[in-house]
mmCIF file of C-alpha atoms in Angstrom:
data_model
loop_
_atom_site.group_PDB
_atom_site.id
_atom_site.type_symbol
_atom_site.label_atom_id
_atom_site.label_comp_id
_atom_site.label_asym_id
_atom_site.label_seq_id
_atom_site.Cartn_x
_atom_site.Cartn_y
_atom_site.Cartn_z
ATOM 1 C CA GLY A 887 21.478 263.600 65.056
ATOM 2 C CA VAL A 888 24.105 265.957 66.339
ATOM 3 C CA GLY A 889 23.195 269.587 65.668
ATOM 4 C CA SER A 890 19.704 268.771 64.429
ATOM 5 C CA ALA A 891 16.814 270.836 65.649
ATOM 6 C CA ALA A 892 14.118 269.122 67.661
ATOM 7 C CA PRO A 893 10.509 270.137 67.122
ATOM 8 C CA ALA A 894 9.608 273.408 68.777
ATOM 9 C CA PRO A 895 7.313 273.210 71.792
ATOM 10 C CA PRO A 896 3.781 274.358 70.908
ATOM 11 C CA GLY A 897 3.526 278.136 70.827
ATOM 12 C CA SER A 898 7.199 278.686 71.604
ATOM 13 C CA GLY A 899 8.147 280.320 68.300
ATOM 14 C CA PHE A 900 11.644 278.852 68.341
ATOM 15 C CA HIS A 901 13.439 275.606 67.610
ATOM 16 C CA ARG A 902 15.086 273.839 70.500
ATOM 17 C CA ARG A 903 18.683 273.268 69.631
ATOM 18 C CA ARG A 904 20.970 270.964 71.442
ATOM 19 C CA SER A 905 22.895 273.904 72.960
ATOM 20 C CA VAL A 906 19.861 275.097 74.936
ATOM 21 C CA GLU A 907 19.879 271.827 76.805
ATOM 22 C CA LEU A 908 23.503 272.224 77.928
ATOM 23 C CA GLU A 909 24.087 272.576 81.630
ATOM 24 C CA LEU A 910 24.917 276.176 82.541
ATOM 25 C CA LEU A 911 28.647 276.530 83.002
ATOM 26 C CA PRO A 912 29.944 277.625 86.429
ATOM 27 C CA VAL A 913 31.752 280.945 86.790
ATOM 28 C CA ARG A 914 35.510 280.567 87.297
ATOM 29 C CA GLU A 915 37.927 283.157 88.600
ATOM 30 C CA SER A 916 40.997 282.216 86.547
ATOM 31 C CA TYR A 917 41.510 282.309 82.807
ATOM 32 C CA GLN A 918 43.001 279.262 81.084
ATOM 33 C CA PRO A 919 43.702 280.267 77.450
ATOM 34 C CA ALA A 920 43.267 277.010 75.536
ATOM 35 C CA ARG A 921 40.250 275.939 77.533
ATOM 36 C CA ASP A 922 38.515 279.302 77.976
ATOM 37 C CA VAL A 923 38.591 280.485 74.345
ATOM 38 C CA GLY A 924 36.255 277.616 73.488
ATOM 39 C CA ARG A 925 34.277 278.226 76.657
ATOM 40 C CA ILE A 926 33.641 281.870 75.728
ATOM 41 C CA GLY A 927 32.350 280.781 72.322
ATOM 42 C CA ARG A 928 30.058 278.175 73.872
ATOM 43 C CA GLU A 929 28.707 280.653 76.421
ATOM 44 C CA VAL A 930 28.058 283.299 73.767
ATOM 45 C CA HIS A 931 26.246 280.754 71.593
ATOM 46 C CA LEU A 932 24.200 279.470 74.515
ATOM 47 C CA ALA A 933 23.393 283.013 75.720
ATOM 48 C CA ARG A 934 22.015 283.842 72.252
ATOM 49 C CA GLU A 935 19.902 280.699 72.303
ATOM 50 C CA LEU A 936 18.584 281.529 75.773
ATOM 51 C CA MET A 937 17.696 285.066 74.679
ATOM 52 C CA ALA A 938 15.872 283.727 71.630
ATOM 53 C CA SER A 939 13.841 281.499 73.944
ATOM 54 C CA GLY A 940 13.058 284.316 76.402
ATOM 55 C CA ARG A 941 15.273 282.966 79.190
ATOM 56 C CA TYR A 942 16.835 286.355 79.958
ATOM 57 C CA ARG A 943 17.920 285.701 83.545
ATOM 58 C CA GLU A 944 20.036 282.733 82.455
ATOM 59 C CA ALA A 945 21.315 284.630 79.412
ATOM 60 C CA GLU A 946 22.380 287.526 81.638
ATOM 61 C CA ARG A 947 24.531 285.229 83.754
ATOM 62 C CA LEU A 948 26.254 283.845 80.673
ATOM 63 C CA TRP A 949 26.843 287.303 79.126
ATOM 64 C CA ARG A 950 28.379 288.475 82.419
ATOM 65 C CA ASP A 951 30.572 285.388 82.619
ATOM 66 C CA ALA A 952 31.734 285.718 78.994
ATOM 67 C CA LEU A 953 32.369 289.454 79.435
ATOM 68 C CA GLY A 954 34.402 288.832 82.589
ATOM 69 C CA LEU A 955 36.532 286.222 80.838
ATOM 70 C CA LEU A 956 37.060 288.527 77.865
ATOM 71 C CA GLU A 957 38.024 291.503 80.011
ATOM 72 C CA ARG A 958 40.516 289.416 82.009
ATOM 73 C CA SER A 959 42.010 287.603 79.035
ATOM 74 C CA THR A 960 42.037 290.005 76.101
ATOM 75 C CA PRO A 961 45.259 292.012 75.853
ATOM 76 C CA ASN A 962 43.891 294.106 72.974
ATOM 77 C CA ARG A 963 41.289 296.492 74.400
ATOM 78 C CA ASP A 964 40.077 297.209 70.821
ATOM 79 C CA ASP A 965 38.893 293.604 70.520
ATOM 80 C CA ILE A 966 35.318 293.795 69.206
ATOM 81 C CA ARG A 967 34.190 290.929 71.419
ATOM 82 C CA ILE A 968 34.261 293.114 74.561
ATOM 83 C CA PRO A 969 31.895 295.896 73.366
ATOM 84 C CA SER A 970 29.839 293.272 71.538
ATOM 85 C CA ALA A 971 29.347 291.347 74.803
ATOM 86 C CA LYS A 972 28.445 294.635 76.556
ATOM 87 C CA ASN A 973 25.891 295.332 73.815
ATOM 88 C CA ASN A 974 24.311 291.901 74.266
ATOM 89 C CA LEU A 975 24.342 292.210 78.049
ATOM 90 C CA GLY A 976 22.683 295.627 77.675
ATOM 91 C CA ARG A 977 19.965 294.146 75.447
ATOM 92 C CA THR A 978 19.400 291.353 77.950
ATOM 93 C CA LEU A 979 19.111 293.827 80.830
ATOM 94 C CA THR A 980 16.652 295.887 78.756
ATOM 95 C CA PHE A 981 14.460 292.806 78.323
ATOM 96 C CA ARG A 982 14.673 292.264 82.087
ATOM 97 C CA GLY A 983 13.499 295.838 82.727
ATOM 98 C CA ARG A 984 16.769 296.958 84.333
ATOM 99 C CA LEU A 985 17.059 300.061 82.180
ATOM 100 C CA ALA A 986 19.654 302.093 84.116
ATOM 101 C CA GLU A 987 22.091 299.184 84.168
ATOM 102 C CA ALA A 988 21.312 298.401 80.531
ATOM 103 C CA GLU A 989 22.090 301.995 79.583
ATOM 104 C CA ARG A 990 25.539 301.792 81.209
ATOM 105 C CA GLN A 991 26.373 298.648 79.243
ATOM 106 C CA LEU A 992 25.026 300.017 75.944
ATOM 107 C CA ASP A 993 26.849 303.343 76.406
ATOM 108 C CA ALA A 994 30.075 301.401 77.011
ATOM 109 C CA ALA A 995 29.443 299.258 73.927
ATOM 110 C CA VAL A 996 28.850 302.279 71.676
ATOM 111 C CA ALA A 997 31.922 304.063 73.090
ATOM 112 C CA GLY A 998 34.084 300.944 72.746
ATOM 113 C CA LEU A 999 33.072 300.495 69.139
ATOM 114 C CA ALA A 1000 33.510 304.209 68.330
ATOM 115 C CA GLY A 1001 37.160 304.167 69.328
ATOM 116 C CA SER A 1002 38.029 301.049 67.382
ATOM 117 C CA GLY A 1003 38.367 300.071 63.776
ATOM 118 C CA TRP A 1004 34.836 298.746 64.046
ATOM 119 C CA SER A 1005 33.223 302.188 64.261
ATOM 120 C CA ARG A 1006 32.107 302.168 60.626
ATOM 121 C CA ARG A 1007 31.131 298.525 60.469
ATOM 122 C CA SER A 1008 27.771 297.019 61.291
ATOM 123 C CA ALA A 1009 28.515 296.401 64.989
ATOM 124 C CA ARG A 1010 28.341 300.062 66.061
ATOM 125 C CA PRO A 1011 24.970 300.820 64.402
ATOM 126 C CA VAL A 1012 23.498 297.739 66.065
ATOM 127 C CA ALA A 1013 24.705 298.889 69.508
ATOM 128 C CA ARG A 1014 23.606 302.467 68.780
ATOM 129 C CA GLU A 1015 20.143 301.260 67.707
ATOM 130 C CA ASN A 1016 19.815 299.200 70.895
ATOM 131 C CA LEU A 1017 20.664 302.331 72.890
ATOM 132 C CA ALA A 1018 18.047 304.318 70.916
ATOM 133 C CA HIS A 1019 15.419 301.637 71.721
ATOM 134 C CA LEU A 1020 16.348 301.940 75.398
ATOM 135 C CA HIS A 1021 15.997 305.740 75.277
ATOM 136 C CA ALA A 1022 12.550 305.337 73.723
ATOM 137 C CA LEU A 1023 11.551 302.957 76.541
ATOM 138 C CA GLN A 1024 12.769 305.523 79.071
ATOM 139 C CA GLY A 1025 10.653 308.214 77.407
ATOM 140 C CA ARG A 1026 13.747 310.131 76.298
ATOM 141 C CA LEU A 1027 12.401 310.716 72.816
ATOM 142 C CA ASP A 1028 14.927 313.360 71.704
ATOM 143 C CA ALA A 1029 17.800 310.999 72.509
ATOM 144 C CA ALA A 1030 15.982 308.089 70.840
ATOM 145 C CA ILE A 1031 15.316 310.079 67.659
ATOM 146 C CA ALA A 1032 18.923 311.298 67.520
ATOM 147 C CA GLY A 1033 20.118 307.697 67.874
ATOM 148 C CA TYR A 1034 17.790 306.364 65.198
ATOM 149 C CA ARG A 1035 18.879 309.180 62.855
ATOM 150 C CA GLU A 1036 22.545 308.336 63.401
ATOM 151 C CA VAL A 1037 21.869 304.684 62.617
ATOM 152 C CA LEU A 1038 19.831 305.592 59.562
ATOM 153 C CA GLU A 1039 22.540 307.897 58.211
ATOM 154 C CA PHE A 1040 25.100 305.136 58.641
ATOM 155 C CA ARG A 1041 22.933 302.516 56.965
ATOM 156 C CA LEU A 1042 21.862 304.722 54.074
ATOM 157 C CA GLY A 1043 25.383 305.857 53.305
ATOM 158 C CA LYS A 1044 25.373 306.933 49.678
ATOM 159 C CA ARG A 1045 22.213 305.009 48.803
ATOM 160 C CA LYS A 1046 19.248 307.022 47.571
ATOM 161 C CA ARG A 1047 16.673 304.555 48.907
ATOM 162 C CA PRO A 1048 16.704 302.729 52.244
ATOM 163 C CA ASP A 1049 17.334 299.001 52.375
ATOM 164 C CA ALA A 1050 15.039 296.805 54.485
ATOM 165 C CA ARG A 1051 17.043 297.262 57.697
ATOM 166 C CA SER A 1052 17.137 301.054 57.212
ATOM 167 C CA ALA A 1053 13.409 301.097 56.574
ATOM 168 C CA VAL A 1054 12.838 299.424 59.953
ATOM 169 C CA THR A 1055 15.006 302.070 61.635
ATOM 170 C CA LEU A 1056 13.150 304.788 59.750
ATOM 171 C CA GLY A 1057 9.896 303.328 61.058
ATOM 172 C CA HIS A 1058 11.047 304.014 64.621
ATOM 173 C CA LEU A 1059 11.305 307.728 63.853
#
């Protein structure tokens, strides 16, 4: 039926959803509000599915397309979707081994979230943790540790004991 998951291919570790089978959408130069708002949502959903299945090259194209549409069409520069798309593009580039380019996107995501009302919500720690992972991959351990500590401090807040997500971050230190 519609929206039902098909059996996962042997050894794939994921469920094939109908969205993965969609034809990749072509890049357009002009923004059409009613049509493109839905298109951005579809591309973001499909990009996440492609990342989950290890199809990073295709996911990168969709993140870039969605980010371009958002940047051209969003009058509010504090819109969380822009730094969120940069964060996801940065993660995708990290998986592709393009670390310098990934760092630029992740830095922009962290900065974009810091200046918005989203700075104390969950989106910024996720972007900051992705940047810390990247620094660890680059061998920049001081920067990685500082990033993980920032994320941990945010997640712990006033708690005396770490939750599961904080414990994972703590494990990186």
